[in-house]
Coordinates of C-alpha atoms in Angstrom, one line a residue:
E1 CA -38.7 57.5 31.3
N2 CA -36.3 58.2 34.5
V3 CA -33.5 60.1 32.5
P4 CA -29.6 59.2 34.4
E5 CA -27.9 62.2 35.6
S6 CA -24.3 61.0 33.8
S7 CA -24.7 60.9 30.2
E8 CA -22.5 57.9 30.1
A9 CA -25.4 55.8 29.7
M10 CA -26.6 57.5 26.4
P11 CA -23.1 57.7 24.6
G12 CA -24.9 58.3 21.4
L13 CA -26.6 62.0 22.0
W14 CA -23.9 64.3 23.1
E15 CA -21.1 65.3 20.7
N16 CA -18.5 65.4 23.3
V17 CA -19.0 61.8 24.5
P18 CA -17.2 61.0 27.8
E19 CA -14.5 58.5 27.4
S20 CA -16.6 55.2 29.3
S21 CA -18.2 55.4 25.6
E22 CA -15.1 54.8 23.5
A23 CA -16.2 51.2 23.0
M24 CA -19.0 52.3 21.2
P25 CA -17.5 55.1 18.4
G26 CA -19.1 56.6 16.2
L27 CA -22.7 56.6 16.9
R28 CA -23.5 60.0 17.9
E29 CA -22.7 60.4 13.6
A30 CA -25.8 58.6 12.7
A31 CA -28.4 60.9 12.6
P32 CA -31.6 58.6 14.3
E33 CA -35.0 59.0 12.3
P34 CA -37.3 61.6 14.4
A35 CA -38.4 59.6 17.3
E36 CA -41.0 60.2 19.7
I37 CA -39.0 60.1 23.1
M38 CA -40.5 60.0 26.9
M39 CA -39.0 62.9 29.1
N40 CA -39.4 62.5 32.8
E41 CA -43.0 64.0 33.6
D42 CA -41.1 66.0 37.3
A43 CA -38.6 67.5 35.7
G44 CA -37.9 71.4 36.5
S45 CA -40.0 74.3 35.3
Q46 CA -37.6 75.8 32.9
D47 CA -38.2 72.2 30.7
G48 CA -41.7 72.8 29.4
L49 CA -41.1 69.3 28.0
S50 CA -44.3 67.3 28.5
G51 CA -43.3 64.1 26.7
A52 CA -46.2 64.5 24.3
D53 CA -45.4 65.1 20.5
I54 CA -41.6 65.3 21.2
Y55 CA -39.0 64.5 18.0
I56 CA -35.5 63.7 18.2
D57 CA -34.0 66.4 15.9
D58 CA -31.3 65.1 13.5
G59 CA -28.5 67.3 15.0
I60 CA -26.5 67.6 17.2
F61 CA -24.3 71.2 18.0
G62 CA -22.2 72.9 20.3
P63 CA -21.1 76.6 21.1
E64 CA -19.7 77.2 18.0
N65 CA -22.7 76.8 16.2
A66 CA -25.9 76.5 18.0
Q67 CA -27.8 79.7 17.2
T68 CA -29.4 80.1 20.5
G69 CA -30.3 83.6 22.7
H70 CA -28.8 83.9 25.9
P71 CA -29.5 81.6 29.1
E72 CA -28.3 84.3 31.6
D73 CA -30.4 87.2 29.8
G74 CA -33.4 85.6 31.0
H75 CA -35.3 85.7 27.9
M76 CA -35.7 82.6 25.8
P77 CA -36.9 84.1 22.1
Q78 CA -40.4 83.4 21.3
S79 CA -40.5 83.6 17.6
Q80 CA -38.3 83.9 14.5
D81 CA -38.3 87.4 14.4
E82 CA -36.9 87.4 18.3
S83 CA -34.0 84.8 17.7
E84 CA -30.0 85.6 18.1
S85 CA -26.7 84.1 17.7
A86 CA -24.7 83.4 20.4
G87 CA -20.9 82.8 19.0
D88 CA -19.7 83.0 22.7
C89 CA -22.0 80.7 24.5
E90 CA -20.2 78.2 26.6
R91 CA -22.7 75.9 27.7
G92 CA -21.3 73.0 26.3
M93 CA -22.7 70.7 23.9
L94 CA -26.7 71.0 22.9
L95 CA -29.6 68.5 22.1
R96 CA -31.9 69.4 19.5
V97 CA -35.4 68.6 19.8
Y98 CA -38.7 69.4 18.0
L99 CA -41.9 69.8 19.5
A100 CA -44.9 69.1 17.1
N101 CA -47.2 70.8 19.9
G102 CA -46.5 74.6 19.7
Q103 CA -44.3 74.3 16.9
K104 CA -41.0 75.1 18.0
F105 CA -37.4 73.5 18.4
Q106 CA -36.0 73.4 21.7
W107 CA -31.9 73.1 22.8
L108 CA -31.8 71.4 25.7
D109 CA -28.5 70.8 27.9
E110 CA -27.0 67.3 29.5
D111 CA -29.5 67.6 32.2
F112 CA -32.4 68.1 30.0
H113 CA -33.2 71.4 31.2
V114 CA -34.4 73.6 28.0
V115 CA -31.4 76.2 27.4
D116 CA -33.2 77.7 24.9
E117 CA -36.1 77.1 21.9
Y118 CA -37.5 78.9 18.7
C119 CA -40.9 79.0 17.6
L120 CA -42.8 79.1 14.3
N121 CA -44.6 81.9 13.7
E122 CA -47.2 80.8 11.1
A123 CA -49.0 77.2 10.3
I124 CA -47.6 74.8 8.7
S125 CA -48.1 71.2 7.6
G126 CA -45.9 67.9 8.9
Q127 CA -42.7 68.2 10.3
P128 CA -40.1 71.2 9.8
L129 CA -36.2 70.8 8.9
M130 CA -33.1 72.9 10.4
D131 CA -30.0 72.3 9.1
A132 CA -26.6 71.8 11.1
D133 CA -26.0 75.0 11.8
S134 CA -29.2 75.6 12.8
T135 CA -29.2 79.1 10.0
F136 CA -31.9 77.6 8.0
V137 CA -35.4 76.5 8.7
Y138 CA -37.6 74.5 5.5
Y139 CA -41.0 73.9 6.5
V140 CA -44.6 73.6 4.3
N141 CA -46.7 76.7 4.7
S142 CA -50.5 76.6 4.4
K143 CA -50.7 77.3 0.7
N144 CA -48.4 73.5 0.3
E145 CA -45.4 76.0 -0.3
V146 CA -42.0 74.7 0.9
I147 CA -40.4 77.8 3.1
R148 CA -36.7 78.6 3.8
Q149 CA -36.3 80.4 6.5
D150 CA -33.3 82.3 7.3
R151 CA -33.2 82.3 11.4
R152 CA -31.1 85.5 11.7
A153 CA -31.9 87.9 8.8
G154 CA -35.4 86.7 8.8
T155 CA -36.0 86.4 5.0
K156 CA -38.2 83.9 3.6
T157 CA -37.6 82.0 0.4
V158 CA -40.6 79.8 -1.7
L159 CA -38.4 77.3 -2.9
D160 CA -38.6 75.8 -6.6
D161 CA -40.1 72.3 -5.5
G162 CA -41.3 70.3 -8.4
G163 CA -45.2 71.4 -7.8
P164 CA -47.8 72.2 -7.7
F165 CA -48.6 69.8 -4.9
Y166 CA -52.1 68.2 -4.5
S167 CA -51.9 67.5 -0.8
P168 CA -48.9 69.2 1.2
P169 CA -45.3 67.6 0.6
Y170 CA -43.0 65.8 3.1
L171 CA -39.9 67.3 4.0
E172 CA -37.8 63.9 4.4
R173 CA -34.0 65.0 5.0
L174 CA -31.4 67.6 4.9
Y175 CA -28.3 66.1 2.5
N176 CA -24.8 67.5 1.7
G177 CA -24.2 69.7 4.6
G178 CA -27.6 71.1 4.3
T179 CA -27.6 71.9 0.4
I180 CA -29.9 69.3 -0.9
L181 CA -33.3 69.1 0.3
S182 CA -35.1 65.9 -0.2
L183 CA -39.5 65.9 0.2
S184 CA -42.0 63.9 -1.4
G185 CA -45.7 64.0 -2.3
N186 CA -48.7 63.9 -4.9
Y187 CA -48.0 66.4 -7.9
M188 CA -50.7 67.3 -10.5
D189 CA -49.8 66.8 -14.2
S190 CA -50.9 70.2 -15.9
S191 CA -54.7 71.1 -16.5
E192 CA -56.6 74.2 -17.3
T193 CA -59.1 73.7 -14.7
E194 CA -59.1 73.2 -11.3
T195 CA -59.6 69.2 -11.3
P196 CA -56.4 67.1 -10.7
V197 CA -55.3 65.7 -13.7
N198 CA -53.4 62.5 -13.4
V199 CA -52.2 63.0 -9.5
R200 CA -48.8 61.2 -9.0
F201 CA -46.1 60.4 -6.7
C202 CA -42.9 61.9 -6.5
K203 CA -39.8 62.5 -4.7
N204 CA -37.8 65.7 -5.7
Y205 CA -34.2 66.9 -4.8
I206 CA -33.7 70.7 -4.4
D207 CA -30.6 72.6 -4.6
V208 CA -31.4 75.0 -2.2
E209 CA -28.6 77.6 -2.4
N210 CA -29.7 78.0 -5.8
N211 CA -32.8 77.6 -5.2
R212 CA -33.1 74.9 -8.5
L213 CA -34.7 71.5 -9.0
L214 CA -32.1 68.7 -9.6
A215 CA -34.2 65.6 -9.9
S216 CA -37.4 64.4 -9.5
S217 CA -38.4 61.0 -10.1
E218 CA -41.7 58.8 -9.4
R219 CA -39.2 55.5 -8.1
F220 CA -36.2 57.5 -6.0
E221 CA -35.9 56.9 -2.4
S222 CA -33.0 58.0 -0.8
L223 CA -30.3 56.3 1.2
T224 CA -27.7 58.9 2.6
G225 CA -25.7 61.7 1.0
S226 CA -21.9 63.5 2.0
E227 CA -20.4 66.3 0.4
D228 CA -20.8 66.4 -3.6
T229 CA -22.6 63.2 -3.9
F230 CA -26.1 62.1 -3.4
F231 CA -27.0 58.1 -3.0
A232 CA -30.3 57.1 -4.3
S233 CA -32.1 53.7 -5.0
I234 CA -34.4 53.5 -7.7
T235 CA -37.9 51.5 -6.8
G236 CA -41.0 50.9 -8.9
Q237 CA -41.1 48.0 -11.5
L238 CA -37.1 47.5 -11.5
Y239 CA -35.0 48.0 -8.3
Q240 CA -31.4 49.3 -8.8
A241 CA -28.9 50.8 -6.2
V242 CA -28.0 53.8 -7.8
F243 CA -25.0 56.6 -6.7
G244 CA -23.1 59.4 -7.7
S245 CA -23.2 63.0 -8.7
Y246 CA -26.7 65.0 -10.2
D247 CA -25.2 68.1 -9.4
R248 CA -21.3 68.0 -11.4
H249 CA -22.5 65.4 -14.3
Q250 CA -20.2 62.8 -12.7
P251 CA -20.8 59.2 -13.6
L252 CA -23.7 57.2 -12.1
W253 CA -23.1 53.7 -10.3
E254 CA -24.9 50.9 -9.8
F255 CA -24.5 48.1 -7.4
I256 CA -25.7 44.5 -9.0
F257 CA -26.4 41.9 -6.2
D258 CA -26.3 38.5 -6.1
Q259 CA -29.1 38.2 -4.5
Y260 CA -32.5 40.4 -5.8
E261 CA -33.7 40.4 -2.3
E262 CA -30.5 43.3 -1.4
Y263 CA -32.2 45.7 -3.0
E264 CA -35.2 45.8 -0.8
H265 CA -33.0 47.2 2.2
L266 CA -30.0 49.2 1.9
Y267 CA -28.3 51.7 4.0
A268 CA -24.8 53.6 3.0
W269 CA -22.4 55.7 4.4
P270 CA -20.2 57.4 1.7
E271 CA -17.9 59.3 3.9
S272 CA -16.7 56.0 5.0
D273 CA -16.6 54.0 1.8
R274 CA -19.3 51.9 2.5
L275 CA -22.7 50.3 1.6
A276 CA -24.9 47.5 3.7
T277 CA -27.4 45.1 2.8
F278 CA -30.2 43.2 4.6
Y279 CA -32.1 40.2 3.5
T280 CA -34.0 37.2 5.0
E281 CA -32.3 33.9 3.8
Y282 CA -35.2 31.0 4.4
G283 CA -34.0 27.4 4.9
I284 CA -36.0 24.2 3.5
D285 CA -37.5 23.5 7.2
G286 CA -39.1 27.2 7.6
S287 CA -36.0 28.7 9.6
S288 CA -34.9 32.0 8.5
R289 CA -31.4 34.2 9.1
E290 CA -30.6 37.6 8.2
V291 CA -28.0 37.8 5.8
C292 CA -26.2 41.1 5.9
A293 CA -23.5 42.1 3.6
L294 CA -21.0 45.1 3.5
Y295 CA -19.9 46.9 0.2
S296 CA -17.2 49.0 -0.6
L297 CA -18.6 52.2 -2.4
E298 CA -15.2 52.9 -3.8
T299 CA -14.1 49.3 -5.3
G300 CA -17.4 47.5 -5.8
H301 CA -16.0 44.1 -3.6
K302 CA -17.5 42.9 -1.3
A303 CA -15.8 43.8 2.1
A304 CA -17.7 41.4 4.8
E305 CA -20.8 39.3 5.4
V306 CA -22.4 37.7 8.3
K307 CA -25.7 35.4 8.8
V308 CA -27.6 35.9 11.9
D309 CA -29.7 33.0 12.8
L310 CA -32.6 34.4 14.1
N311 CA -35.1 31.2 14.9
V312 CA -38.5 33.6 14.7
S313 CA -42.1 31.5 14.3
E314 CA -43.4 31.2 10.9
S315 CA -46.3 33.9 12.3
E316 CA -43.8 37.0 12.0
S317 CA -43.6 38.8 9.3
L318 CA -40.7 39.7 7.3
V319 CA -37.3 40.8 9.1
R320 CA -36.0 44.1 7.9
P321 CA -34.0 46.7 10.1
D322 CA -35.5 49.7 11.2
Y323 CA -32.2 51.4 12.3
V324 CA -28.6 50.8 11.0
C325 CA -25.2 52.5 11.6
Y326 CA -21.7 52.2 10.4
I327 CA -19.1 53.0 13.2
P328 CA -15.8 53.0 11.0
E329 CA -13.3 53.6 13.7
S330 CA -13.9 50.2 14.9
H331 CA -15.2 48.5 11.7
T332 CA -18.2 47.6 13.3
V333 CA -22.0 47.3 11.8
A334 CA -24.8 48.2 14.5
F335 CA -28.4 47.6 13.8
H336 CA -32.0 46.9 15.1
L337 CA -34.3 44.0 13.6
G338 CA -38.0 44.8 14.5
S339 CA -38.8 41.1 15.4
R340 CA -36.3 41.4 18.4
P341 CA -37.0 44.4 19.5
D342 CA -34.9 43.0 23.0
T343 CA -31.1 43.1 21.0
I344 CA -29.3 45.3 19.1
F345 CA -26.6 43.3 17.2
L346 CA -23.5 44.4 16.5
W347 CA -21.4 42.7 13.8
N348 CA -17.6 43.3 14.1
T349 CA -16.7 43.5 10.2
G350 CA -12.9 43.3 10.4
A351 CA -13.4 39.5 12.1
S352 CA -15.8 38.3 9.4
Q353 CA -15.0 35.2 7.9
S354 CA -13.3 34.8 4.5
L355 CA -15.8 35.8 1.4
P356 CA -15.7 32.7 -1.2
E357 CA -15.7 35.7 -3.9
P358 CA -13.3 38.1 -2.4
E359 CA -12.0 40.0 -5.8
K360 CA -15.7 40.0 -7.4
C361 CA -16.8 43.9 -8.5
Y362 CA -20.6 44.0 -8.0
K363 CA -20.5 48.0 -9.0
V364 CA -21.0 48.7 -13.1
P365 CA -21.6 51.7 -15.2
Y366 CA -25.6 52.7 -14.2
L367 CA -27.8 52.2 -17.4
A368 CA -31.4 53.4 -17.1
S369 CA -34.0 50.9 -17.0
D370 CA -35.2 51.2 -20.8
A371 CA -31.3 51.2 -21.5
Q372 CA -29.9 49.2 -24.4
D373 CA -26.6 47.8 -25.4
A374 CA -25.4 45.2 -28.0
A375 CA -22.5 44.1 -26.5
L376 CA -24.1 43.7 -22.8
L377 CA -27.0 41.9 -24.3
E378 CA -24.1 39.7 -25.8
T379 CA -23.2 39.1 -22.7
L380 CA -26.4 38.1 -20.7
K381 CA -26.9 35.6 -24.2
A382 CA -23.4 33.8 -22.5
Q383 CA -24.6 33.6 -18.9
A384 CA -28.1 32.3 -20.5
K385 CA -26.5 29.8 -21.8
A386 CA -24.7 28.7 -18.6
I387 CA -28.0 28.6 -16.7
E388 CA -29.0 26.5 -19.8
E389 CA -26.6 24.1 -19.1
R390 CA -27.1 23.5 -15.5
Y391 CA -30.5 23.4 -15.7
S392 CA -31.5 21.7 -19.0
V393 CA -33.8 24.4 -19.9
E394 CA -33.3 27.1 -22.9
I395 CA -33.8 30.5 -22.5
Y396 CA -34.3 33.2 -25.5
M397 CA -34.3 37.0 -25.2
G398 CA -34.4 40.2 -27.5
G399 CA -35.3 39.4 -31.3
E400 CA -34.3 35.5 -30.5
C401 CA -38.3 35.5 -29.0
P402 CA -41.2 34.7 -30.9
V403 CA -43.6 37.9 -31.6
Q404 CA -47.0 35.4 -31.5
L405 CA -48.2 33.6 -28.9
A406 CA -51.3 31.7 -27.9
G407 CA -53.5 34.7 -27.7
Y408 CA -51.1 37.0 -27.2
E409 CA -48.7 39.6 -28.7
A410 CA -45.1 39.6 -27.3
Q411 CA -43.7 42.5 -27.8
T412 CA -39.4 42.3 -28.1
E413 CA -37.4 43.6 -24.5
V414 CA -34.0 44.7 -25.5
S415 CA -33.4 46.4 -22.3
V416 CA -29.9 45.2 -20.9
P417 CA -30.8 46.2 -16.8
K418 CA -34.5 44.0 -17.4
L419 CA -33.2 41.2 -18.7
R420 CA -30.7 41.5 -16.4
R421 CA -32.6 41.5 -13.2
A422 CA -34.9 38.1 -15.1
L423 CA -31.5 36.1 -15.5
L424 CA -30.7 37.0 -12.0
F425 CA -34.7 35.9 -11.0
M426 CA -34.2 32.7 -13.1
E427 CA -30.8 31.6 -11.8
Q428 CA -32.2 31.7 -7.9
T429 CA -35.7 30.2 -8.7
L430 CA -34.4 27.5 -10.7
A431 CA -32.3 26.4 -8.1
D432 CA -34.9 25.5 -6.1
Y433 CA -35.9 22.4 -8.0
P434 CA -34.0 19.4 -7.1
D435 CA -31.1 18.5 -9.5
G436 CA -32.4 16.4 -12.2
F437 CA -35.8 17.8 -12.0
F438 CA -36.1 19.7 -15.8
E439 CA -33.8 17.0 -17.2
Q440 CA -36.3 14.7 -16.4
M441 CA -39.7 17.1 -18.1
N442 CA -37.9 16.9 -21.0
R443 CA -37.7 13.9 -21.3
S444 CA -40.8 12.7 -20.9
R445 CA -42.2 14.8 -23.4
G446 CA -39.2 14.8 -25.9
E447 CA -39.5 19.1 -25.6
V448 CA -36.9 20.9 -23.8
L449 CA -38.7 23.5 -21.6
K450 CA -38.2 27.0 -23.2
F451 CA -38.3 30.5 -21.5
Y452 CA -39.1 33.6 -24.1
L453 CA -38.1 36.5 -21.8
V454 CA -40.6 39.5 -23.6
G455 CA -41.6 42.8 -23.0
R456 CA -45.0 43.2 -22.3
L457 CA -47.7 40.8 -23.5
I458 CA -50.9 42.3 -25.3
P459 CA -53.8 40.0 -25.7
D460 CA -55.1 39.3 -29.2
G461 CA -57.4 36.3 -28.5
S462 CA -61.0 36.2 -27.1
D463 CA -60.1 34.7 -23.7
S464 CA -57.2 36.6 -22.7
L465 CA -56.0 39.6 -20.4
S466 CA -54.7 42.4 -20.0
S467 CA -52.9 42.1 -16.7
T468 CA -50.9 38.8 -18.4
V469 CA -47.7 38.6 -17.4
G470 CA -46.8 35.4 -17.4
L471 CA -47.8 32.6 -20.2
Y472 CA -47.5 28.5 -20.5
G473 CA -48.1 27.1 -23.6
G474 CA -47.4 23.1 -24.4
K475 CA -49.3 22.1 -27.3
F476 CA -46.9 22.5 -30.4
G477 CA -43.6 22.8 -28.2
Q478 CA -43.3 22.9 -24.2
Y479 CA -42.3 27.2 -23.0
I480 CA -43.0 29.8 -20.7
A481 CA -43.3 33.5 -21.5
L482 CA -42.0 35.7 -19.2
A483 CA -42.9 39.7 -19.4
V484 CA -39.7 41.0 -17.7
D485 CA -41.4 44.2 -18.1
S486 CA -43.8 43.5 -15.7
P487 CA -44.4 44.9 -12.4
G488 CA -44.1 43.0 -8.6
T489 CA -41.6 40.0 -8.1
L490 CA -40.3 37.8 -10.9
Q491 CA -39.5 34.8 -9.0
T492 CA -43.3 33.7 -8.1
L493 CA -44.2 34.3 -11.6
I494 CA -42.0 31.2 -12.6
Y495 CA -43.2 29.6 -10.0
H496 CA -46.4 29.5 -10.9
E497 CA -45.6 28.9 -14.8
I498 CA -43.5 25.9 -14.1
S499 CA -46.5 24.4 -12.1
H500 CA -48.1 24.6 -15.1
A501 CA -45.8 22.7 -17.0
V502 CA -45.6 19.7 -14.5
D503 CA -49.3 19.7 -14.9
Y504 CA -48.5 19.1 -18.2
K505 CA -46.0 16.5 -17.4
I506 CA -48.1 14.7 -14.8
S507 CA -51.3 14.8 -16.8
G508 CA -50.4 14.9 -20.3
H509 CA -53.1 17.3 -21.0
T510 CA -52.1 20.9 -22.9
D511 CA -55.7 22.1 -22.0
Q512 CA -56.8 23.9 -18.7
N513 CA -59.8 22.0 -17.9
Y514 CA -57.8 19.2 -16.4
V515 CA -59.1 17.8 -13.5
T516 CA -59.3 14.7 -11.5
A517 CA -62.2 13.1 -9.8
L518 CA -59.8 13.5 -6.5
W519 CA -59.0 16.9 -6.9
Q520 CA -62.5 17.8 -7.4
S521 CA -63.3 16.3 -3.7
L522 CA -61.0 18.5 -2.5
N523 CA -62.8 21.4 -3.6
P524 CA -66.5 22.9 -1.6
E525 CA -69.0 20.6 -2.3
G526 CA -71.0 22.2 -5.4
F527 CA -68.0 24.4 -6.7
S528 CA -67.2 24.3 -10.4
Y529 CA -64.7 26.2 -11.8
A530 CA -65.0 29.6 -14.0
F531 CA -63.6 27.4 -17.1
G532 CA -62.6 31.0 -18.8
Y533 CA -60.4 33.9 -17.7
R534 CA -62.9 36.9 -18.0
I535 CA -66.1 35.3 -17.0
N536 CA -64.1 34.4 -13.6
Q537 CA -62.8 38.1 -13.7
A538 CA -66.5 38.6 -13.8
D539 CA -67.7 37.0 -10.8
T540 CA -66.9 39.1 -7.5
S541 CA -67.8 36.3 -5.2
W542 CA -65.4 35.8 -2.3
E543 CA -66.7 32.9 -1.1
Y544 CA -64.2 30.7 -0.2
V545 CA -61.1 32.4 -0.9
F546 CA -58.8 33.2 2.2
N547 CA -59.4 36.6 3.0
G548 CA -62.8 36.9 1.8
T549 CA -66.6 36.8 3.3
G550 CA -65.8 33.6 5.4
D551 CA -63.4 32.3 8.0
N552 CA -60.1 31.7 6.3
S553 CA -60.3 28.0 8.1
E554 CA -62.6 27.1 5.4
A555 CA -61.6 28.6 2.8
Y556 CA -60.2 26.3 -0.1
F557 CA -59.0 29.0 -2.3
I558 CA -55.7 31.6 -2.4
D559 CA -57.7 34.1 -4.2
L560 CA -60.1 34.7 -7.2
Y561 CA -58.1 33.8 -9.9
S562 CA -57.7 30.6 -8.1
K563 CA -61.1 30.0 -9.1
S564 CA -60.4 30.3 -12.6
F565 CA -59.1 26.6 -13.9
P566 CA -57.9 23.9 -11.8
T567 CA -54.5 24.3 -13.2
E568 CA -54.6 28.1 -11.8
D569 CA -56.0 27.1 -8.9
R570 CA -52.9 24.4 -8.8
A571 CA -50.1 27.1 -9.7
R572 CA -51.5 29.3 -7.1
I573 CA -50.5 27.2 -4.3
M574 CA -47.4 26.3 -6.2
E575 CA -46.4 29.9 -6.0
N576 CA -47.1 30.5 -2.4
A577 CA -46.2 27.7 -1.4
M578 CA -42.4 28.1 -3.0
G579 CA -42.2 32.0 -3.2
R580 CA -44.6 33.4 -0.3
Y581 CA -43.5 30.3 2.5
P582 CA -43.1 30.9 5.7
Q583 CA -44.4 34.4 4.9
T584 CA -47.8 33.5 4.4
D585 CA -50.7 32.2 6.2
Y586 CA -52.2 30.7 3.6
F587 CA -51.3 26.5 4.3
S588 CA -52.9 27.4 7.9
S589 CA -56.5 26.2 6.0
P590 CA -56.4 22.7 6.3
H591 CA -58.1 22.5 2.8
I592 CA -55.6 24.8 1.0
A593 CA -53.1 22.4 2.8
A594 CA -54.6 19.4 1.4
K595 CA -54.5 20.6 -2.1
L596 CA -50.7 21.0 -1.5
S597 CA -50.8 17.8 -0.5
Y598 CA -52.2 16.4 -3.2
I599 CA -49.2 18.5 -5.4
C600 CA -46.7 17.3 -3.1
T601 CA -47.8 13.1 -3.5
A602 CA -48.6 13.6 -7.5
I603 CA -45.0 14.8 -8.1
R604 CA -43.0 12.0 -5.9
E605 CA -45.5 9.5 -8.2
N606 CA -44.2 10.6 -11.5
F607 CA -40.6 11.6 -10.8
D608 CA -37.8 9.4 -9.9
T609 CA -37.0 11.4 -6.9
R610 CA -33.4 9.3 -6.1
G611 CA -31.1 11.5 -5.3
W612 CA -33.8 14.7 -4.0
P613 CA -34.0 15.9 -0.6
E614 CA -36.1 14.5 2.2
T615 CA -37.8 17.8 2.2
L616 CA -38.6 19.6 -1.2
W617 CA -38.5 23.4 -1.3
W618 CA -42.5 23.3 -2.0
E619 CA -43.1 20.6 0.4
R620 CA -41.9 23.2 3.3
P621 CA -45.5 24.4 4.5
L622 CA -46.2 21.0 5.3
R623 CA -43.4 20.0 7.5
K624 CA -44.1 22.1 10.0

């Protein structure tokens, strides 16, 4: 709150950074997200900053491009029409901020004195944007139109924003030297009536110089852009890290990471040929550490990797960076984690340890989510074969899978990206089971566990559900069908279905009704399972359900689905113990923890555990 007299303590704010800040070169180049800041209430009367609704704008400008008035005239323009250019201004570097209260941009000198301001003279929605030359202002007017305002000429252009929008769109960022504007919002499918039809979320990218829509998607999420290259990550049912140029029809590329979690937090600096990923790695003891990887966009190789021990408590949420900057002069990544508000991390990537596979290329030509390629499909089959040999299972995909399963029709899936994603999840998931685990299951019943990677599972049975994305069958050969086209995380789905196979090995029962007296004693007195999916689906009672109507310490079930069958109850517990711990609080309930303890004991009593680790992956919630 007390702004220092010198800017040396704030090297990221000014373009003409003093020599004392050279240890952190490049930080000034990172455009921060709009952030609320507090200013000194006792500043001079010319400052005009109250500290409320002040946002740092993503631009720092000097005399060669600051479009401001002349302070020596004693006049600061109050509207768009009064704004003038000051090409001969010699005030040093200025910081541009936007004040939501008053709808105006202001330029501040290094003493935080306001030397100029620019006001918008019509009602707008959300926060406007201004380009690096302070020439064009972009805003959404009361008609939900996206306007491009030329400050010097005073002219306005209504941009082709991809609407009409059901609600005001949100202006996100300017890319490629201010030539591409990204925005997001809810749009409506065309309808003859005024009633909205099929309101959907979209992200649109506009070529503002030629006023045309470059790209529109429900799945794009921007990273960054530079010159003629636009970078994006596709989100939704299938994560992909995609980059390339939409405008020049150049080939698009994508990254295939070792860990699927890397897609969740991506940061790119194309001008420095770098892309960074962050994900949280959990230990067998419930500990966690942040894994940071740096890749070359040009070669596709991993340039560096570091693991940061966090020592966060189990109750804390997933760790994610809320600010990341790459400093090319010193090959340094600076980042800040939401779980460590008192720490700024500086990672010298040039001093990182050697990588296990330094020449491995993660960059491949981009394939749309439904793309088919016979040659690549054969490559995936070879990858599946390697997983089969390592874990003593069988994997089938494409036309190898049956089209009729118990109560469901299985659609054939030939999408290379979707099958590739499924294999990546399978490899990560099967690695969480101890050595020899699946071989023991196969020997006990004389059947190799088969995995069918299919598209949708379409119900055609009396008790089948349209929401089914995974299916276990053991009566006529043990198999697990996975709908790779399903939303959500396949990893937890695989854990869930494997738990049904574990039930089969331990009990010998293939039906869903198997329950022991000891297991039933772990449920509330008088409780009975629905013993039917559709019957359970019709039950809206949240009694005894975690985050339901009662105290969580008295919860016996993770969700309503857990009350359908005993085996589904156990599967829900196992998928959360393996795939969502320690992020989940389910096991704070002593009743749910007791059920997990029952499962853990049953597995140890029915498997040969020689050579297994002291704590198994699903036992972590019990080893606090």
